[in-house]
PDB file of C-alpha atoms in Angstrom:
ATOM      1  CA  MET A   7      47.804  56.044 -28.141  1.00 47.00           C
ATOM      2  CA  ASP A   8      49.508  58.503 -30.452  1.00 48.00           C
ATOM      3  CA  LYS A   9      48.028  58.666 -33.908  1.00 48.00           C
ATOM      4  CA  GLY A  10      50.413  58.432 -36.787  1.00 48.00           C
ATOM      5  CA  ILE A  11      51.726  56.366 -39.641  1.00 48.00           C
ATOM      6  CA  THR A  12      51.844  52.667 -38.745  1.00 48.00           C
ATOM      7  CA  MET A  13      54.538  50.151 -39.497  1.00 47.00           C
ATOM      8  CA  GLY A  14      52.306  48.702 -42.183  1.00 48.00           C
ATOM      9  CA  ASP A  15      51.998  52.051 -43.882  1.00 49.00           C
ATOM     10  CA  LEU A  16      55.769  52.499 -44.015  1.00 48.00           C
ATOM     11  CA  LYS A  17      56.795  48.882 -44.330  1.00 47.00           C
ATOM     12  CA  GLY A  18      59.062  49.286 -47.330  1.00 49.00           C
ATOM     13  CA  THR A  19      60.601  52.506 -46.075  1.00 49.00           C
ATOM     14  CA  LEU A  20      61.253  51.169 -42.586  1.00 48.00           C
ATOM     15  CA  GLU A  21      62.847  48.025 -43.919  1.00 49.00           C
ATOM     16  CA  VAL A  22      65.352  50.221 -45.690  1.00 45.00           C
ATOM     17  CA  PHE A  23      66.002  52.160 -42.479  1.00 47.00           C
ATOM     18  CA  ALA A  24      66.341  48.921 -40.537  1.00 49.00           C
ATOM     19  CA  LYS A  25      68.867  47.419 -42.882  1.00 50.00           C
ATOM     20  CA  GLU A  26      70.774  50.682 -43.178  1.00 51.00           C
ATOM     21  CA  LEU A  27      70.918  51.403 -39.452  1.00 48.00           C
ATOM     22  CA  TYR A  28      70.948  47.970 -37.826  1.00 50.00           C
ATOM     23  CA  GLY A  29      71.517  45.357 -40.455  1.00 51.00           C
ATOM     24  CA  ALA A  30      69.079  42.692 -41.552  1.00 49.00           C
ATOM     25  CA  ASP A  31      68.161  41.472 -38.054  1.00 52.00           C
ATOM     26  CA  GLY A  32      65.462  44.084 -37.385  1.00 50.00           C
ATOM     27  CA  VAL A  33      64.767  47.477 -35.906  1.00 49.00           C
ATOM     28  CA  ASP A  34      66.286  48.445 -32.572  1.00 50.00           C
ATOM     29  CA  PHE A  35      63.968  50.823 -30.639  1.00 50.00           C
ATOM     30  CA  SER A  36      66.675  52.111 -28.325  1.00 55.00           C
ATOM     31  CA  ALA A  37      67.312  55.779 -27.546  1.00 58.00           C
ATOM     32  CA  GLU A  38      70.115  55.741 -30.114  1.00 61.00           C
ATOM     33  CA  ALA A  39      67.699  54.432 -32.762  1.00 55.00           C
ATOM     34  CA  GLU A  40      65.135  57.101 -31.955  1.00 56.00           C
ATOM     35  CA  ALA A  41      67.771  59.813 -32.255  1.00 59.00           C
ATOM     36  CA  LYS A  42      68.785  58.515 -35.669  1.00 56.00           C
ATOM     37  CA  LEU A  43      65.176  58.277 -36.807  1.00 51.00           C
ATOM     38  CA  ARG A  44      64.715  61.909 -35.812  1.00 56.00           C
ATOM     39  CA  GLU A  45      67.401  62.839 -38.329  1.00 55.00           C
ATOM     40  CA  TYR A  46      65.097  61.453 -41.025  1.00 51.00           C
ATOM     41  CA  GLY A  47      62.114  63.445 -39.726  1.00 52.00           C
ATOM     42  CA  LEU A  48      60.532  60.417 -38.007  1.00 50.00           C
ATOM     43  CA  VAL A  49      59.716  60.391 -34.301  1.00 47.00           C
ATOM     44  CA  LEU A  50      59.150  57.173 -32.381  1.00 44.00           C
ATOM     45  CA  GLY A  51      55.839  57.051 -30.557  1.00 45.00           C
ATOM     46  CA  HIS A  52      54.008  54.060 -29.101  1.00 43.00           C
ATOM     47  CA  VAL A  53      55.794  50.672 -29.160  1.00 42.00           C
ATOM     48  CA  THR A  54      54.198  47.253 -28.575  1.00 39.00           C
ATOM     49  CA  VAL A  55      55.431  43.691 -28.845  1.00 39.00           C
ATOM     50  CA  MET A  56      53.308  41.712 -31.278  1.00 41.00           C
ATOM     51  CA  GLY A  57      54.694  38.261 -30.563  1.00 42.00           C
ATOM     52  CA  GLY A  58      57.730  36.551 -31.887  1.00 43.00           C
ATOM     53  CA  ASP A  59      61.104  38.194 -31.517  1.00 45.00           C
ATOM     54  CA  ARG A  60      60.410  41.231 -33.780  1.00 45.00           C
ATOM     55  CA  PRO A  61      58.906  44.364 -32.236  1.00 47.00           C
ATOM     56  CA  SER A  62      56.219  46.444 -33.875  1.00 47.00           C
ATOM     57  CA  GLY A  63      55.225  50.028 -33.190  1.00 47.00           C
ATOM     58  CA  THR A  64      53.903  53.320 -34.407  1.00 46.00           C
ATOM     59  CA  ILE A  65      56.060  55.829 -36.176  1.00 45.00           C
ATOM     60  CA  VAL A  66      54.830  59.383 -36.220  1.00 45.00           C
ATOM     61  CA  ALA A  67      55.980  61.469 -39.169  1.00 46.00           C
ATOM     62  CA  GLN A  68      57.132  64.846 -37.996  1.00 48.00           C
ATOM     63  CA  SER A  69      59.331  67.514 -39.485  1.00 48.00           C
ATOM     64  CA  PRO A  70      62.238  68.483 -37.223  1.00 50.00           C
ATOM     65  CA  LEU A  71      61.592  71.722 -35.354  1.00 49.00           C
ATOM     66  CA  PRO A  72      63.942  74.574 -36.244  1.00 51.00           C
ATOM     67  CA  ASP A  73      66.267  75.866 -33.544  1.00 53.00           C
ATOM     68  CA  THR A  74      64.890  79.406 -33.957  1.00 54.00           C
ATOM     69  CA  PRO A  75      61.619  80.683 -35.442  1.00 48.00           C
ATOM     70  CA  THR A  76      61.753  81.777 -39.041  1.00 51.00           C
ATOM     71  CA  LYS A  77      61.503  85.553 -39.366  1.00 51.00           C
ATOM     72  CA  PHE A  78      59.942  87.147 -42.408  1.00 44.00           C
ATOM     73  CA  PRO A  79      60.543  90.759 -43.418  1.00 50.00           C
ATOM     74  CA  VAL A  80      57.625  93.140 -42.881  1.00 44.00           C
ATOM     75  CA  ASN A  81      56.569  95.107 -45.934  1.00 48.00           C
ATOM     76  CA  ASN A  82      55.591  98.612 -44.881  1.00 49.00           C
ATOM     77  CA  SER A  83      55.266  99.878 -48.430  1.00 46.00           C
ATOM     78  CA  LEU A  84      51.543  99.011 -48.510  1.00 50.00           C
ATOM     79  CA  ALA A  85      50.702 102.128 -46.480  1.00 54.00           C
ATOM     80  CA  THR A  86      50.376 104.822 -49.110  1.00 62.00           C
ATOM     81  CA  GLY A  87      49.090 108.369 -48.965  1.00 70.00           C
ATOM     82  CA  PRO A  88      48.699 110.518 -45.843  1.00 80.00           C
ATOM     83  CA  GLN A  89      48.656 108.717 -42.511  1.00 88.00           C
ATOM     84  CA  TYR A  90      46.788 110.691 -39.846  1.00 90.00           C
ATOM     85  CA  THR A  91      46.576 109.986 -36.163  1.00 90.00           C
ATOM     86  CA  ALA A  92      43.119 110.132 -34.611  1.00 89.00           C
ATOM     87  CA  LYS A  93      43.905 113.489 -33.029  1.00 90.00           C
ATOM     88  CA  GLU A  94      45.130 114.959 -36.307  1.00 90.00           C
ATOM     89  CA  ALA A  95      42.106 113.641 -38.211  1.00 91.00           C
ATOM     90  CA  MET A  96      39.653 115.170 -35.738  1.00 91.00           C
ATOM     91  CA  HIS A  97      41.106 118.626 -36.397  1.00 92.00           C
ATOM     92  CA  THR A  98      40.362 118.508 -40.129  1.00 93.00           C
ATOM     93  CA  TRP A  99      37.257 119.808 -41.886  1.00 93.00           C
ATOM     94  CA  MET A 100      36.995 116.435 -43.658  1.00 93.00           C
ATOM     95  CA  PHE A 101      36.366 114.641 -40.378  1.00 94.00           C
ATOM     96  CA  ALA A 102      33.656 117.131 -39.403  1.00 94.00           C
ATOM     97  CA  ALA A 103      32.020 116.785 -42.815  1.00 92.00           C
ATOM     98  CA  LEU A 104      32.042 112.985 -42.661  1.00 93.00           C
ATOM     99  CA  TRP A 105      30.703 113.064 -39.120  1.00 94.00           C
ATOM    100  CA  TRP A 106      27.727 115.188 -40.242  1.00 93.00           C
ATOM    101  CA  ILE A 107      27.163 113.043 -43.357  1.00 90.00           C
ATOM    102  CA  PHE A 108      27.145 109.890 -41.236  1.00 92.00           C
ATOM    103  CA  PHE A 109      24.874 111.497 -38.643  1.00 93.00           C
ATOM    104  CA  THR A 110      22.371 112.609 -41.289  1.00 91.00           C
ATOM    105  CA  ASN A 111      22.268 109.254 -43.051  1.00 90.00           C
ATOM    106  CA  ILE A 112      21.775 107.302 -39.821  1.00 90.00           C
ATOM    107  CA  THR A 113      19.271 109.757 -38.312  1.00 91.00           C
ATOM    108  CA  CYS A 114      16.946 109.595 -41.299  1.00 90.00           C
ATOM    109  CA  GLY A 115      17.435 105.881 -41.935  1.00 88.00           C
ATOM    110  CA  ILE A 116      16.954 104.729 -38.368  1.00 89.00           C
ATOM    111  CA  GLY A 117      14.036 107.126 -37.920  1.00 88.00           C
ATOM    112  CA  LEU A 118      12.294 105.494 -40.870  1.00 89.00           C
ATOM    113  CA  LEU A 119      13.086 102.031 -39.517  1.00 87.00           C
ATOM    114  CA  ALA A 120      11.463 102.910 -36.214  1.00 86.00           C
ATOM    115  CA  VAL A 121       8.092 103.761 -37.772  1.00 88.00           C
ATOM    116  CA  ALA A 122       8.057 101.640 -40.944  1.00 89.00           C
ATOM    117  CA  SER A 123       5.390  99.264 -39.661  1.00 89.00           C
ATOM    118  CA  PRO A 124       2.937 101.781 -38.098  1.00 89.00           C
ATOM    119  CA  MET A 125       3.413 104.176 -41.019  1.00 90.00           C
ATOM    120  CA  ALA A 126       2.565 101.404 -43.505  1.00 91.00           C
ATOM    121  CA  GLN A 127      -0.565 100.547 -41.553  1.00 90.00           C
ATOM    122  CA  GLU A 128      -1.656 104.184 -41.361  1.00 89.00           C
ATOM    123  CA  VAL A 129      -0.699 105.500 -44.818  1.00 88.00           C
ATOM    124  CA  ILE A 130      -1.464 102.582 -47.140  1.00 87.00           C
ATOM    125  CA  LYS A 131      -3.695 100.586 -44.790  1.00 88.00           C
ATOM    126  CA  MET A 132      -1.508  97.499 -44.557  1.00 88.00           C
ATOM    127  CA  SER A 133      -2.577  94.780 -42.158  1.00 89.00           C
ATOM    128  CA  PRO A 134      -0.248  94.133 -39.185  1.00 89.00           C
ATOM    129  CA  LEU A 135       0.851  90.857 -40.799  1.00 92.00           C
ATOM    130  CA  GLU A 136       1.674  92.560 -44.098  1.00 90.00           C
ATOM    131  CA  ALA A 137       3.563  95.312 -42.304  1.00 90.00           C
ATOM    132  CA  ALA A 138       5.549  92.726 -40.350  1.00 91.00           C
ATOM    133  CA  SER A 139       6.473  90.979 -43.602  1.00 92.00           C
ATOM    134  CA  MET A 140       7.647  94.286 -45.041  1.00 92.00           C
ATOM    135  CA  VAL A 141       9.842  94.894 -41.984  1.00 91.00           C
ATOM    136  CA  GLY A 142      11.407  91.449 -42.485  1.00 92.00           C
ATOM    137  CA  ILE A 143      12.300  92.345 -46.074  1.00 93.00           C
ATOM    138  CA  ILE A 144      13.706  95.652 -44.813  1.00 92.00           C
ATOM    139  CA  GLY A 145      16.128  93.709 -42.622  1.00 91.00           C
ATOM    140  CA  LEU A 146      17.355  91.686 -45.584  1.00 92.00           C
ATOM    141  CA  LEU A 147      17.773  94.765 -47.778  1.00 92.00           C
ATOM    142  CA  ASN A 148      19.629  96.576 -45.016  1.00 91.00           C
ATOM    143  CA  GLY A 149      22.265  93.837 -45.078  1.00 91.00           C
ATOM    144  CA  GLY A 150      22.160  93.463 -48.847  1.00 92.00           C
ATOM    145  CA  GLY A 151      22.629  97.198 -49.318  1.00 90.00           C
ATOM    146  CA  ARG A 152      25.796  97.106 -47.239  1.00 92.00           C
ATOM    147  CA  ILE A 153      27.296  94.497 -49.554  1.00 92.00           C
ATOM    148  CA  ALA A 154      26.064  95.966 -52.841  1.00 93.00           C
ATOM    149  CA  TRP A 155      26.897  99.615 -52.190  1.00 93.00           C
ATOM    150  CA  SER A 156      30.304  98.911 -50.654  1.00 91.00           C
ATOM    151  CA  THR A 157      31.182  96.798 -53.688  1.00 92.00           C
ATOM    152  CA  LEU A 158      30.038  99.548 -56.054  1.00 93.00           C
ATOM    153  CA  SER A 159      32.074 102.126 -54.130  1.00 92.00           C
ATOM    154  CA  ASP A 160      35.255 100.227 -55.026  1.00 91.00           C
ATOM    155  CA  TYR A 161      34.558 100.999 -58.688  1.00 93.00           C
ATOM    156  CA  ILE A 162      33.084 104.513 -58.659  1.00 93.00           C
ATOM    157  CA  GLY A 163      34.799 105.882 -55.552  1.00 92.00           C
ATOM    158  CA  ARG A 164      33.522 106.628 -52.074  1.00 91.00           C
ATOM    159  CA  ARG A 165      32.719 110.300 -52.750  1.00 91.00           C
ATOM    160  CA  ASN A 166      30.565 109.498 -55.775  1.00 93.00           C
ATOM    161  CA  THR A 167      28.820 106.750 -53.817  1.00 93.00           C
ATOM    162  CA  TYR A 168      27.760 109.140 -51.054  1.00 92.00           C
ATOM    163  CA  VAL A 169      26.595 111.678 -53.627  1.00 92.00           C
ATOM    164  CA  LEU A 170      24.391 108.916 -55.040  1.00 93.00           C
ATOM    165  CA  PHE A 171      23.131 108.034 -51.552  1.00 91.00           C
ATOM    166  CA  PHE A 172      22.013 111.577 -50.887  1.00 90.00           C
ATOM    167  CA  ALA A 173      20.572 112.266 -54.341  1.00 93.00           C
ATOM    168  CA  ILE A 174      18.518 109.071 -54.183  1.00 94.00           C
ATOM    169  CA  GLN A 175      17.282 109.716 -50.650  1.00 92.00           C
ATOM    170  CA  ILE A 176      16.356 113.346 -51.364  1.00 92.00           C
ATOM    171  CA  ALA A 177      13.999 112.134 -54.061  1.00 94.00           C
ATOM    172  CA  ALA A 178      12.834 109.027 -52.163  1.00 93.00           C
ATOM    173  CA  PHE A 179      11.892 110.818 -48.929  1.00 92.00           C
ATOM    174  CA  TYR A 180      10.197 113.619 -50.866  1.00 93.00           C
ATOM    175  CA  LEU A 181       8.078 111.175 -52.869  1.00 93.00           C
ATOM    176  CA  LEU A 182       7.378 108.984 -49.846  1.00 91.00           C
ATOM    177  CA  ALA A 183       5.686 111.916 -48.114  1.00 88.00           C
ATOM    178  CA  SER A 184       2.860 111.956 -50.655  1.00 88.00           C
ATOM    179  CA  VAL A 185       2.665 108.413 -52.048  1.00 88.00           C
ATOM    180  CA  THR A 186      -0.428 106.300 -51.384  1.00 86.00           C
ATOM    181  CA  ASP A 187       0.189 103.333 -53.685  1.00 88.00           C
ATOM    182  CA  SER A 188       1.276 100.212 -51.803  1.00 89.00           C
ATOM    183  CA  PHE A 189       3.878  99.108 -54.350  1.00 92.00           C
ATOM    184  CA  MET A 190       5.500 102.543 -54.636  1.00 93.00           C
ATOM    185  CA  PHE A 191       5.430 102.993 -50.865  1.00 92.00           C
ATOM    186  CA  GLN A 192       7.332  99.769 -50.263  1.00 92.00           C
ATOM    187  CA  ALA A 193       9.725 100.320 -53.175  1.00 94.00           C
ATOM    188  CA  LEU A 194      10.735 103.758 -51.857  1.00 94.00           C
ATOM    189  CA  ILE A 195      11.276 102.436 -48.341  1.00 93.00           C
ATOM    190  CA  PHE A 196      13.375  99.543 -49.639  1.00 94.00           C
ATOM    191  CA  ILE A 197      15.545 101.911 -51.689  1.00 94.00           C
ATOM    192  CA  ILE A 198      16.076 104.201 -48.704  1.00 94.00           C
ATOM    193  CA  ILE A 199      17.039 101.276 -46.477  1.00 93.00           C
ATOM    194  CA  THR A 200      19.663 100.002 -48.936  1.00 93.00           C
ATOM    195  CA  CYS A 201      21.219 103.482 -48.906  1.00 92.00           C
ATOM    196  CA  TYR A 202      21.080 103.513 -45.102  1.00 91.00           C
ATOM    197  CA  GLY A 203      22.970 100.219 -44.931  1.00 91.00           C
ATOM    198  CA  GLY A 204      25.379 101.235 -47.674  1.00 91.00           C
ATOM    199  CA  GLY A 205      26.226 104.511 -45.949  1.00 89.00           C
ATOM    200  CA  PHE A 206      27.157 102.561 -42.844  1.00 87.00           C
ATOM    201  CA  SER A 207      29.338  99.990 -44.613  1.00 90.00           C
ATOM    202  CA  CYS A 208      31.220 102.433 -46.880  1.00 93.00           C
ATOM    203  CA  MET A 209      32.385 104.720 -44.066  1.00 93.00           C
ATOM    204  CA  PRO A 210      35.486 102.732 -42.934  1.00 92.00           C
ATOM    205  CA  ALA A 211      36.804 102.628 -46.497  1.00 92.00           C
ATOM    206  CA  TYR A 212      36.094 106.354 -46.948  1.00 92.00           C
ATOM    207  CA  LEU A 213      38.028 107.102 -43.757  1.00 93.00           C
ATOM    208  CA  SER A 214      40.897 104.968 -45.013  1.00 92.00           C
ATOM    209  CA  ASP A 215      40.970 106.888 -48.303  1.00 91.00           C
ATOM    210  CA  LEU A 216      41.180 110.245 -46.528  1.00 91.00           C
ATOM    211  CA  PHE A 217      43.176 109.538 -43.375  1.00 93.00           C
ATOM    212  CA  GLY A 218      45.115 106.361 -44.088  1.00 90.00           C
ATOM    213  CA  THR A 219      45.233 103.207 -42.007  1.00 89.00           C
ATOM    214  CA  LYS A 220      47.688 104.272 -39.286  1.00 88.00           C
ATOM    215  CA  GLN A 221      44.945 104.770 -36.681  1.00 90.00           C
ATOM    216  CA  LEU A 222      41.903 103.808 -38.717  1.00 92.00           C
ATOM    217  CA  SER A 223      40.185 101.957 -35.877  1.00 92.00           C
ATOM    218  CA  ALA A 224      40.468 104.938 -33.534  1.00 93.00           C
ATOM    219  CA  ILE A 225      39.209 107.352 -36.201  1.00 94.00           C
ATOM    220  CA  HIS A 226      36.299 105.060 -37.058  1.00 94.00           C
ATOM    221  CA  GLY A 227      35.429 104.785 -33.378  1.00 93.00           C
ATOM    222  CA  ARG A 228      35.124 108.560 -33.156  1.00 94.00           C
ATOM    223  CA  ILE A 229      32.955 108.696 -36.271  1.00 94.00           C
ATOM    224  CA  LEU A 230      30.652 106.106 -34.683  1.00 93.00           C
ATOM    225  CA  THR A 231      29.691 108.675 -32.052  1.00 94.00           C
ATOM    226  CA  ALA A 232      27.512 110.110 -34.839  1.00 93.00           C
ATOM    227  CA  TRP A 233      25.762 106.731 -35.077  1.00 90.00           C
ATOM    228  CA  GLY A 234      25.114 106.664 -31.335  1.00 90.00           C
ATOM    229  CA  LEU A 235      23.628 110.170 -31.309  1.00 93.00           C
ATOM    230  CA  ALA A 236      21.635 109.510 -34.495  1.00 91.00           C
ATOM    231  CA  GLY A 237      20.080 106.437 -32.885  1.00 87.00           C
ATOM    232  CA  ILE A 238      18.556 108.806 -30.323  1.00 89.00           C
ATOM    233  CA  ALA A 239      17.876 111.789 -32.578  1.00 89.00           C
ATOM    234  CA  GLY A 240      16.091 109.988 -35.440  1.00 86.00           C
ATOM    235  CA  PRO A 241      13.216 108.280 -33.591  1.00 85.00           C
ATOM    236  CA  LEU A 242      12.928 111.152 -31.092  1.00 88.00           C
ATOM    237  CA  LEU A 243      12.676 113.806 -33.790  1.00 87.00           C
ATOM    238  CA  LEU A 244      10.146 111.809 -35.763  1.00 85.00           C
ATOM    239  CA  SER A 245       7.948 111.136 -32.734  1.00 85.00           C
ATOM    240  CA  ILE A 246       7.959 114.816 -31.666  1.00 88.00           C
ATOM    241  CA  ILE A 247       6.901 116.027 -35.118  1.00 87.00           C
ATOM    242  CA  TYR A 248       4.261 113.291 -35.388  1.00 86.00           C
ATOM    243  CA  GLU A 249       2.751 114.150 -32.004  1.00 85.00           C
ATOM    244  CA  ARG A 250       2.336 117.775 -33.066  1.00 88.00           C
ATOM    245  CA  THR A 251       1.118 117.197 -36.616  1.00 85.00           C
ATOM    246  CA  HIS A 252      -0.406 113.692 -36.405  1.00 83.00           C
ATOM    247  CA  SER A 253       1.176 113.006 -39.791  1.00 83.00           C
ATOM    248  CA  TYR A 254       4.436 111.575 -41.098  1.00 85.00           C
ATOM    249  CA  THR A 255       4.445 113.935 -44.079  1.00 85.00           C
ATOM    250  CA  LEU A 256       6.294 116.856 -42.482  1.00 86.00           C
ATOM    251  CA  THR A 257       8.939 114.546 -41.017  1.00 85.00           C
ATOM    252  CA  LEU A 258       9.638 112.958 -44.398  1.00 88.00           C
ATOM    253  CA  TYR A 259       9.963 116.378 -46.021  1.00 89.00           C
ATOM    254  CA  PHE A 260      12.300 117.376 -43.201  1.00 86.00           C
ATOM    255  CA  PHE A 261      14.478 114.299 -43.771  1.00 87.00           C
ATOM    256  CA  SER A 262      14.627 115.112 -47.484  1.00 87.00           C
ATOM    257  CA  GLY A 263      15.777 118.635 -46.626  1.00 87.00           C
ATOM    258  CA  CYS A 264      18.498 117.275 -44.325  1.00 83.00           C
ATOM    259  CA  PHE A 265      19.965 115.355 -47.233  1.00 87.00           C
ATOM    260  CA  VAL A 266      19.882 118.490 -49.383  1.00 87.00           C
ATOM    261  CA  VAL A 267      21.933 120.346 -46.765  1.00 84.00           C
ATOM    262  CA  SER A 268      24.402 117.460 -46.436  1.00 80.00           C
ATOM    263  CA  LEU A 269      24.780 117.149 -50.207  1.00 78.00           C
ATOM    264  CA  ILE A 270      25.620 120.826 -50.521  1.00 72.00           C
TER     265      ILE A 270
END
């Protein structure tokens, strides 16, 4: 049965229609009556006979469909500034610089993520359970950093945000290489991870600022090749240095130096 507005719901209204269309004798549910009801935006649905000589039924309220779809004008004035194609963007020094910045941020961040638990157990003698808890908090701060830093970038600008990322991580990685206090160790890792997440989330907006939105998805896809390569380079680089030195110290100093180069 079709759902709709029942006779009882529209009793007063339908009585007016009945008297207007068919006199005081009642409602005629013929094809002609349905056509007239459609003019009022009412479509006849299910009809049953309730006894006596007066029919009852269900009236479904429905606005008449237009003959043609309504067309709204498209406002193209929202696209401001330069609008690069993906090919044009890739031939600019800005794209190369952003690619390297993204690669550096992801390489160092994901490298730290890969060894956060074993490094905590080795450097500050955390138990496996404590290290696992720290990794869980890292996951939350990774997501929280994406929200917080991307929001901040709307106020201070994308360029200034990345300068902050690199300045903070230069100091954080440098200090992390020599810290032995549990609280400071975790605080530095948490700060680095928020910057790692923020660097990831701010990149689409930075690309939009520089290259426009004409082919933003294609340009962002090409920048993400840096993420794919960094996912291999970070853990691999860290493990090679650790195998040769049996210490995370040199790797952390190296990561700090990478951010110095990128900041320059």
